[in-house]
Each structure stands twice: as C-alpha cells, then as structure tokens.
PDB file of N, CA and C in Angstrom:
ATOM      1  N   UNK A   1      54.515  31.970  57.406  1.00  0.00           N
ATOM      2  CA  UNK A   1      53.654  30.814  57.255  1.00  0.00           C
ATOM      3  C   UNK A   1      52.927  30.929  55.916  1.00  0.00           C
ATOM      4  N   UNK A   2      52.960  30.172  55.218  1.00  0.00           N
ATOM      5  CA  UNK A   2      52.190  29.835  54.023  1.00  0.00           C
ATOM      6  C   UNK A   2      51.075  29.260  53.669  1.00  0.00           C
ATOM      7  N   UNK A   3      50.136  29.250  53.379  1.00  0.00           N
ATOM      8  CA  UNK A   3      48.785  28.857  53.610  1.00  0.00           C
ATOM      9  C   UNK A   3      48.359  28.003  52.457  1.00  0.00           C
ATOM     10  N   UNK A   4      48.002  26.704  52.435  1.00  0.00           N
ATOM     11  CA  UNK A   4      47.740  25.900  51.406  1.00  0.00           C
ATOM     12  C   UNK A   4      46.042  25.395  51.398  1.00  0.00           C
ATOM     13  N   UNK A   5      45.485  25.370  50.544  1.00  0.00           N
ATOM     14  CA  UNK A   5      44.010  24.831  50.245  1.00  0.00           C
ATOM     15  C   UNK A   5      44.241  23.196  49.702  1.00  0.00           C
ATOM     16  N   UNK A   6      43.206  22.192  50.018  1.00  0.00           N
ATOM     17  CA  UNK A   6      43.281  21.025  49.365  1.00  0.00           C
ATOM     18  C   UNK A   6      43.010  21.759  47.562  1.00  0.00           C
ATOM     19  N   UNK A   7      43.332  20.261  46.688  1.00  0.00           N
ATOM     20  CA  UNK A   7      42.804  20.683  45.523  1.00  0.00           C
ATOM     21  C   UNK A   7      41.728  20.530  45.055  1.00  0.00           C
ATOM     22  N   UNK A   8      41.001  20.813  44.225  1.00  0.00           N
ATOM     23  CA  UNK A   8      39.989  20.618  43.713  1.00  0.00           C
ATOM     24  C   UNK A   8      39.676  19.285  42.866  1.00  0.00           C
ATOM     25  N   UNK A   9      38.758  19.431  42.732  1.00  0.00           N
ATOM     26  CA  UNK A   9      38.095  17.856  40.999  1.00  0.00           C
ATOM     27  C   UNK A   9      39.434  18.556  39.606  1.00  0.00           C
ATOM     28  N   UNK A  10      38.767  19.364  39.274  1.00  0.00           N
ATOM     29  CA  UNK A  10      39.465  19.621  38.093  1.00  0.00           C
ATOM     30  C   UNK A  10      41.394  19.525  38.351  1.00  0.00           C
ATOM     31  N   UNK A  11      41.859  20.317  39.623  1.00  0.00           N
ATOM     32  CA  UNK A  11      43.042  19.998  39.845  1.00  0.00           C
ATOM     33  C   UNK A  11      43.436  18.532  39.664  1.00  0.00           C
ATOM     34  N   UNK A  12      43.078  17.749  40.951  1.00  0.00           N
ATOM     35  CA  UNK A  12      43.322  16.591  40.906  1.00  0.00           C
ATOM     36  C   UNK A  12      43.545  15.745  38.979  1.00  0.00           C
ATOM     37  N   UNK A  13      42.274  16.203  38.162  1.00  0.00           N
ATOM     38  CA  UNK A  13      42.294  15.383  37.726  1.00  0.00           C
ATOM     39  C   UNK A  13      43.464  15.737  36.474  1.00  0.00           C
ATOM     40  N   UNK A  14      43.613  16.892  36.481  1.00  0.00           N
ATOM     41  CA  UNK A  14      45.405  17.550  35.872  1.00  0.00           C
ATOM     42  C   UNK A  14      46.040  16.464  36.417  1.00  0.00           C
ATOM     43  N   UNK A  15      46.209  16.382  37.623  1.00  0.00           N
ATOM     44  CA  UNK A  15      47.341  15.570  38.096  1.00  0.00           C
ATOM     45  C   UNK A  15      47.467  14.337  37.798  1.00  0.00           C
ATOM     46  N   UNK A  16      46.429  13.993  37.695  1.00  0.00           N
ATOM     47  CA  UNK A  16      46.477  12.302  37.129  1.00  0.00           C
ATOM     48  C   UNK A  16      46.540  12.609  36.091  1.00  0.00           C
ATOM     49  N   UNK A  17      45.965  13.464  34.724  1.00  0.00           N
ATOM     50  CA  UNK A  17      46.350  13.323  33.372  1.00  0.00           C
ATOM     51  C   UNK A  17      47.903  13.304  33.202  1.00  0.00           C
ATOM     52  N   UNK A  18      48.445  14.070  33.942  1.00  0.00           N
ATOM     53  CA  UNK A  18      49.555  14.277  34.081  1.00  0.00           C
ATOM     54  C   UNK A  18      51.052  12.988  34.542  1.00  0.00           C
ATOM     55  N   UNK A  19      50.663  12.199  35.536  1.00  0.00           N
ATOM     56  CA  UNK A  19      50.741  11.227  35.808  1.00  0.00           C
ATOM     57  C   UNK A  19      50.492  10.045  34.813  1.00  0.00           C
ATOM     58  N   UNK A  20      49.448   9.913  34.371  1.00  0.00           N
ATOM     59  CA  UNK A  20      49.399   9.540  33.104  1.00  0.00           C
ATOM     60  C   UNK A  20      49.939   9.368  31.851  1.00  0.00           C
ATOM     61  N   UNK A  21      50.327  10.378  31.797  1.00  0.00           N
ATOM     62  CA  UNK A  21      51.220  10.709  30.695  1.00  0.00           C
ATOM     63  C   UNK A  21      52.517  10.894  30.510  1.00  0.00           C
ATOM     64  N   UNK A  22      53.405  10.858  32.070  1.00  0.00           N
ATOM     65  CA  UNK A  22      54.587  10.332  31.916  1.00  0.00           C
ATOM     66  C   UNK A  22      54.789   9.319  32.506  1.00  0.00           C
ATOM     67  N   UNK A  23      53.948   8.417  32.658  1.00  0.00           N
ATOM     68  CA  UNK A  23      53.636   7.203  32.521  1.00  0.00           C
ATOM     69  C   UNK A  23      53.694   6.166  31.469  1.00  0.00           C
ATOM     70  N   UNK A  24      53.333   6.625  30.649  1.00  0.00           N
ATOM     71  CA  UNK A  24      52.877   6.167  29.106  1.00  0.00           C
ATOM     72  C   UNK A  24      51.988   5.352  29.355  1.00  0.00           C
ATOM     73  N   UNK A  25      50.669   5.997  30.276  1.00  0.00           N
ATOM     74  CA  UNK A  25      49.268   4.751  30.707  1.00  0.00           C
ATOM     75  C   UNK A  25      47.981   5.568  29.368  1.00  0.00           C
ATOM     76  N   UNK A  26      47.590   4.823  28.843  1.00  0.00           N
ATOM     77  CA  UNK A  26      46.546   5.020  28.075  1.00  0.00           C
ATOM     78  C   UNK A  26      45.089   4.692  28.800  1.00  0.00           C
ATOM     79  N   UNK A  27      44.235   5.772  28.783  1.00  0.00           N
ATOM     80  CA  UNK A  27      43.478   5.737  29.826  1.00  0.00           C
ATOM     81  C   UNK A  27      41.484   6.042  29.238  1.00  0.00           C
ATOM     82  N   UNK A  28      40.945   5.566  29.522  1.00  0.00           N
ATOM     83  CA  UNK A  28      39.434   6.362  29.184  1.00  0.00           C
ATOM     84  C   UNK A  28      39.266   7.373  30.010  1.00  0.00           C
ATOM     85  N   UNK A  29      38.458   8.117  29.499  1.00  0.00           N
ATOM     86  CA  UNK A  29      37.875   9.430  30.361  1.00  0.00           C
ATOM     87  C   UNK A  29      37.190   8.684  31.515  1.00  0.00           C
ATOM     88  N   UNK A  30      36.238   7.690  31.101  1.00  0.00           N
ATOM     89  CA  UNK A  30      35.636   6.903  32.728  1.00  0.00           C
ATOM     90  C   UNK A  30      36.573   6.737  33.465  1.00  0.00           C
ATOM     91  N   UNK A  31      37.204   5.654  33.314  1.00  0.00           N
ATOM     92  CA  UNK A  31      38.519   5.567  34.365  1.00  0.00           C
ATOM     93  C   UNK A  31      39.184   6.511  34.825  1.00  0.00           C
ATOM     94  N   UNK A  32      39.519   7.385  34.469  1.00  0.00           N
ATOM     95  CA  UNK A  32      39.939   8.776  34.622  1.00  0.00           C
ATOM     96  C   UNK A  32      39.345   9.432  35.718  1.00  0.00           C
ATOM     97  N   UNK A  33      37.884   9.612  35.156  1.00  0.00           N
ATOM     98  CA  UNK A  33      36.788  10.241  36.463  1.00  0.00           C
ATOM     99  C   UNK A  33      36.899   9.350  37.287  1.00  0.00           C
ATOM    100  N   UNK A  34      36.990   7.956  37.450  1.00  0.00           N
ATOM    101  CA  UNK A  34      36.495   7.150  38.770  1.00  0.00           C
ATOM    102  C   UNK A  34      38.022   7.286  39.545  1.00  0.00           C
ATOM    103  N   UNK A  35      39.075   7.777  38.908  1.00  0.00           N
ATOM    104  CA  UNK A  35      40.238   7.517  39.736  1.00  0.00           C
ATOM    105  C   UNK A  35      40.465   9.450  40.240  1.00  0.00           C
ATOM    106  N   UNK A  36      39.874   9.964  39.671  1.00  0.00           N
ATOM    107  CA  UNK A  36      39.533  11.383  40.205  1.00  0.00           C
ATOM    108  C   UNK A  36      39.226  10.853  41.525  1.00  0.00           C
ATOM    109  N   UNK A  37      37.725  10.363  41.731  1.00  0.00           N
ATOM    110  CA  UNK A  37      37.015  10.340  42.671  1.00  0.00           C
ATOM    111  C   UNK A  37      37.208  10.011  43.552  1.00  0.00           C
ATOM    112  N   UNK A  38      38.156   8.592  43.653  1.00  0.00           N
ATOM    113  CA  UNK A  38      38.665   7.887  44.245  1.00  0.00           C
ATOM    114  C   UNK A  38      39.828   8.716  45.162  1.00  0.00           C
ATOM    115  N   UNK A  39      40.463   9.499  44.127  1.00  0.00           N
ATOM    116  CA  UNK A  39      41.521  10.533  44.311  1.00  0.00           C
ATOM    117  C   UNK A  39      41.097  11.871  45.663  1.00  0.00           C
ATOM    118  N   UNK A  40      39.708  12.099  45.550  1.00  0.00           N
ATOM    119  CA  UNK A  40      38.943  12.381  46.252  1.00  0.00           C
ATOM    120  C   UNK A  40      38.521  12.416  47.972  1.00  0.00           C
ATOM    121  N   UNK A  41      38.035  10.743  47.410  1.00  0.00           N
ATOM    122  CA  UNK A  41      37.665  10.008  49.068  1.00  0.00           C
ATOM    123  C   UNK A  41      38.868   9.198  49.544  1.00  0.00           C
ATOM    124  N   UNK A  42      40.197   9.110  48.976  1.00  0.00           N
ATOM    125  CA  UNK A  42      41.314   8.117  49.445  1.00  0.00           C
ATOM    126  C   UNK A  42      42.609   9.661  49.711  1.00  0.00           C
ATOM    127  N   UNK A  43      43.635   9.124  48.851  1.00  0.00           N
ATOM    128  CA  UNK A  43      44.271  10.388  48.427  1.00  0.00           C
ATOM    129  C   UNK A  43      44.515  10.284  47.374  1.00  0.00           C
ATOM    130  N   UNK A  44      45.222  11.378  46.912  1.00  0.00           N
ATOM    131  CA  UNK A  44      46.180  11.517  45.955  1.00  0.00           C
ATOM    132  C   UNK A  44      47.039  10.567  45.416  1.00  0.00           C
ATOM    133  N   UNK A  45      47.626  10.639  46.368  1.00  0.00           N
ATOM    134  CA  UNK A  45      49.239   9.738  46.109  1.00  0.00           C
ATOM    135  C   UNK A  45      48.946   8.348  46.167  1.00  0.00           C
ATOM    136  N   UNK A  46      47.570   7.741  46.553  1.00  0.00           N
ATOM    137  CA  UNK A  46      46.906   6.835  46.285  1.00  0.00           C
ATOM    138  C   UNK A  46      46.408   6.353  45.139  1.00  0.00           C
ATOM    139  N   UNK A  47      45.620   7.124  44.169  1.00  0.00           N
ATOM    140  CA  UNK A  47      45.618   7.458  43.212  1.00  0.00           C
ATOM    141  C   UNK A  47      46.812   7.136  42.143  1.00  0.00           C
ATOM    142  N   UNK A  48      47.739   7.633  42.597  1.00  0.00           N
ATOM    143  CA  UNK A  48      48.215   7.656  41.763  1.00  0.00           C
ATOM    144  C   UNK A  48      49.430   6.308  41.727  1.00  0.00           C
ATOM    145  N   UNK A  49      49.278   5.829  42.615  1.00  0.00           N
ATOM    146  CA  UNK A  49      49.912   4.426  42.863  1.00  0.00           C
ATOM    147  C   UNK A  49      48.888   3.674  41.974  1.00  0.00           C
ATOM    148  N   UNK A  50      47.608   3.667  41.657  1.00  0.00           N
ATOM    149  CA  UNK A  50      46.551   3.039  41.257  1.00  0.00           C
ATOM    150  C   UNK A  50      47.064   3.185  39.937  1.00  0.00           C
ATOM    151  N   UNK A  51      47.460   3.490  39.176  1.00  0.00           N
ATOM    152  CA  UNK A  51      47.744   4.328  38.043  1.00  0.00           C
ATOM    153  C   UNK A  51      48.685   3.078  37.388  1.00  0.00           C
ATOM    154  N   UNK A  52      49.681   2.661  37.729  1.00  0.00           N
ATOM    155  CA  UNK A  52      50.627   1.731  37.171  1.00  0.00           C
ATOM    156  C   UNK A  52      50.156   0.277  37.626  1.00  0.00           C
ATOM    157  N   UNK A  53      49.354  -0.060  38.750  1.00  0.00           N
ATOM    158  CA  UNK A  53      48.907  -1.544  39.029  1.00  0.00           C
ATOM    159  C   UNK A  53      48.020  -1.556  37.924  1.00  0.00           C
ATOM    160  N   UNK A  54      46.860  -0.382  37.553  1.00  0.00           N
ATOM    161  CA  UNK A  54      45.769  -0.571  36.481  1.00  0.00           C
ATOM    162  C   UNK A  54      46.526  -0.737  35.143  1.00  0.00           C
ATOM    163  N   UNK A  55      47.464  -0.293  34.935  1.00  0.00           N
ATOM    164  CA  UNK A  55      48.125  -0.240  33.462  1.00  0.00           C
ATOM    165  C   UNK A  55      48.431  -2.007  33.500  1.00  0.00           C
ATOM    166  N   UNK A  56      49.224  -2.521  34.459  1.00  0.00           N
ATOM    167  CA  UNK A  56      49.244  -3.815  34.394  1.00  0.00           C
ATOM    168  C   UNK A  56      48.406  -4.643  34.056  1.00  0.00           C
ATOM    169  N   UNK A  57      47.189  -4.639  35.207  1.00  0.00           N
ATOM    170  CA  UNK A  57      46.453  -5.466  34.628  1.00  0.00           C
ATOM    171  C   UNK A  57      45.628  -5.043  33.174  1.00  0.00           C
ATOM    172  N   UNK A  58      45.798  -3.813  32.745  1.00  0.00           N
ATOM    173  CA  UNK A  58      45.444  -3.957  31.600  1.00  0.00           C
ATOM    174  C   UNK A  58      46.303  -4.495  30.087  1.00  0.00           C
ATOM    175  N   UNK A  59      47.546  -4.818  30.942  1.00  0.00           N
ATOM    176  CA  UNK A  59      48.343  -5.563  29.974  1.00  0.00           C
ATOM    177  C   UNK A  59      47.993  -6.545  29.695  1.00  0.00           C
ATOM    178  N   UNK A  60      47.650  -7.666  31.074  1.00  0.00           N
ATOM    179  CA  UNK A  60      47.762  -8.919  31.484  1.00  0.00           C
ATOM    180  C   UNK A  60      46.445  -9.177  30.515  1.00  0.00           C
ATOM    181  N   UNK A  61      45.472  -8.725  30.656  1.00  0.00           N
ATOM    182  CA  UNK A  61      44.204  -9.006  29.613  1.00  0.00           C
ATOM    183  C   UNK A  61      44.290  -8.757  27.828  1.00  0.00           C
ATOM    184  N   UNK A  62      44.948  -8.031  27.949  1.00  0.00           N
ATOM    185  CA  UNK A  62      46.027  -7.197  26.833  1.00  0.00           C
ATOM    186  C   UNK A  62      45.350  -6.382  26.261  1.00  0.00           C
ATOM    187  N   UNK A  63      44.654  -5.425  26.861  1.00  0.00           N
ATOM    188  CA  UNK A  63      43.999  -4.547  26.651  1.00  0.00           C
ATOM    189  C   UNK A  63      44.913  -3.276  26.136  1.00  0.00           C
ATOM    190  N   UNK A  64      44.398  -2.224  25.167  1.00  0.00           N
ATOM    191  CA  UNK A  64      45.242  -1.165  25.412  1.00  0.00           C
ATOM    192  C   UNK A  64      44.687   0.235  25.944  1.00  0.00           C
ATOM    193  N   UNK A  65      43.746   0.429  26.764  1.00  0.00           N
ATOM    194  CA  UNK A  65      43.659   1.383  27.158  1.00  0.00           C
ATOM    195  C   UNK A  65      42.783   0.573  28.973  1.00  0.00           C
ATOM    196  N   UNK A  66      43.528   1.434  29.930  1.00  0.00           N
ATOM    197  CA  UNK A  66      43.415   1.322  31.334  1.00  0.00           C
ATOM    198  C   UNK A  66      41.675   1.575  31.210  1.00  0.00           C
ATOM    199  N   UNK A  67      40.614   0.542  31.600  1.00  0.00           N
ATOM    200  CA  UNK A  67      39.237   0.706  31.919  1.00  0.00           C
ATOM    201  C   UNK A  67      38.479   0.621  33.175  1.00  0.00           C
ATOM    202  N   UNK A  68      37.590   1.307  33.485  1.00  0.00           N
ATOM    203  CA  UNK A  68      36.612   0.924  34.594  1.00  0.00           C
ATOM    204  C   UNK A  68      37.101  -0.168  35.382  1.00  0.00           C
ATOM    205  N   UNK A  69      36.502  -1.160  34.827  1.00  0.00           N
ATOM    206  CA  UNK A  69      36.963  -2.618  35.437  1.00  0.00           C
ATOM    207  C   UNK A  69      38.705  -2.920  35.945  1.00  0.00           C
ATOM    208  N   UNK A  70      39.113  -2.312  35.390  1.00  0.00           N
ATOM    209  CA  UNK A  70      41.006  -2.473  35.880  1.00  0.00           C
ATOM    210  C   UNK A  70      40.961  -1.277  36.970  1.00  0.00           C
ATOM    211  N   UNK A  71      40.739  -0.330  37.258  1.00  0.00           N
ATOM    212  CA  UNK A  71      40.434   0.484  38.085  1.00  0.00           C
ATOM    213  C   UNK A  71      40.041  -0.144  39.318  1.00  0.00           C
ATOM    214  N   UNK A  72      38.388  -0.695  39.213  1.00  0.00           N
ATOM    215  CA  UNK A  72      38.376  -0.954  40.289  1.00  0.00           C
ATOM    216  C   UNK A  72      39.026  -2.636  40.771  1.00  0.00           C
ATOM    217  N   UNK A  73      39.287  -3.360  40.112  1.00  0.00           N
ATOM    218  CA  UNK A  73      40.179  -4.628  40.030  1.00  0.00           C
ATOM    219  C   UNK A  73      41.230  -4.072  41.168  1.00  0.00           C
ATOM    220  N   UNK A  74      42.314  -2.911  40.718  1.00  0.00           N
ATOM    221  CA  UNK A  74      43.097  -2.571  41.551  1.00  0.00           C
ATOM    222  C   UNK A  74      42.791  -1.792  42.818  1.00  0.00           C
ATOM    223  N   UNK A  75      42.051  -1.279  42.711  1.00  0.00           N
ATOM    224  CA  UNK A  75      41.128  -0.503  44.412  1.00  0.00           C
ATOM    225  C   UNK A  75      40.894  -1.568  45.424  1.00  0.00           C
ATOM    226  N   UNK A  76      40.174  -3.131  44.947  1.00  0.00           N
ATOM    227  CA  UNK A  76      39.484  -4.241  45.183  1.00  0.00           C
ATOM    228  C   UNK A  76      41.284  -5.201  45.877  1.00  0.00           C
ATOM    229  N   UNK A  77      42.144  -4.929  45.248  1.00  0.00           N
ATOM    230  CA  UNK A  77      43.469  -5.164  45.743  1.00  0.00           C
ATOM    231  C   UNK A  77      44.227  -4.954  46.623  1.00  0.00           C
ATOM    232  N   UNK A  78      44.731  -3.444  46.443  1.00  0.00           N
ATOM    233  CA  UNK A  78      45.266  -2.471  47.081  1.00  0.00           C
ATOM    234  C   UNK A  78      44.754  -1.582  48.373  1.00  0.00           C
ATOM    235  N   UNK A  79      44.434  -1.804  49.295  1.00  0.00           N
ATOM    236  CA  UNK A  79      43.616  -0.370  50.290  1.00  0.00           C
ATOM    237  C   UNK A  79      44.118  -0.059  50.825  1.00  0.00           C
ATOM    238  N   UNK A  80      43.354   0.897  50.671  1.00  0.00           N
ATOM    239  CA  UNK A  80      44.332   2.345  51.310  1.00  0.00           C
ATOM    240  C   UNK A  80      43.933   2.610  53.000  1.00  0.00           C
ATOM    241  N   UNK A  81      44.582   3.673  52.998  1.00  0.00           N
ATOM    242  CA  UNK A  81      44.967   3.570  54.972  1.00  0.00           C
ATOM    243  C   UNK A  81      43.570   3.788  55.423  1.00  0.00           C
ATOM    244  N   UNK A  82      42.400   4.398  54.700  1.00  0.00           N
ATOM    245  CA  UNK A  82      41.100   4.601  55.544  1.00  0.00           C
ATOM    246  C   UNK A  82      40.681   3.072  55.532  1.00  0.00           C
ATOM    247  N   UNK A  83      40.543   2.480  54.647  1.00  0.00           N
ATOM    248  CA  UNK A  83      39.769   1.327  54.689  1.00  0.00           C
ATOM    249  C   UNK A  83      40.060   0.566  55.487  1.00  0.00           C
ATOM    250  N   UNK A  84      41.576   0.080  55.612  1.00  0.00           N
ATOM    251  CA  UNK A  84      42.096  -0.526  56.185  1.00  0.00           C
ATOM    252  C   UNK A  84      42.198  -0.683  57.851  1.00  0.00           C
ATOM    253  N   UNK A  85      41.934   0.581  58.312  1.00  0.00           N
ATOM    254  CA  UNK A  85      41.450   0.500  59.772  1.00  0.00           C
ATOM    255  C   UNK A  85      40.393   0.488  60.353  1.00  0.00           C
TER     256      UNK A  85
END
C-alpha cells in the first residue's frame, strides 16, 4: 500500500503554472493565486478545466493575458460538483 498526502498551495500552484504553459495561456500572478485557491476549495482538475474557458474569454475581449475578472467570469459559469449540490 502506498500512502499519498493531498498537495499543498505551492504544489498546486506548480501545477497550474505548468498547465499553463503547455497550454500557451498567458496568465497574471493574481489570477494565478485566485485559481490556486479555487484549486484549493473545488479541485484540481477543476482548476484546471478553468484554465482554457479563462483563456477564451480572454480572447473574446481580446485581451492578452488571462485576468481576475476572466477567472471569476468562468467559476460564475462553470460549477463544480460542491456547489452544485
């Protein structure tokens, strides 16, 4: 048996830089932290679905870097399985 720990803030937020970046999503450090957080109280893999709807709408405005406001735009969209029940 193998024994696993959740990850941490700093993990998580590897993972989304990471995600990010073979992505080709251009991102602020805010947005970044709020999708940490989010990453946090939702999941992961939540998160990181958030990741390509925010890049969109930051097209659609034609923004070039994913912000605050597109973040939560897509949270405000999308919910995830806690909210939802």
């Amino acid at each position: 048996i193998i024994t696993t720990s959740p990850y941490n803030d700093k993990e998580m937020r590897k993972i989304l830089d990471i995600r990010c970046e073979e992505e080709d999503v251009e991102m602020t450090d805010e947005a970044r932290e709020l999708l940490t957080k989010i990453a946090n109280e939702t999941s992961l893999r939540y998160s990181i679905n958030l990741i390509s709807a925010a890049s969109l709408i930051c097209a659609k405005r034609r923004g070039t870097e994913v912000e605050i406001a597109d973040i939560k735009r897509v949270y405000s969209l999308f919910i995830d399985l806690k909210r939802s029940t």
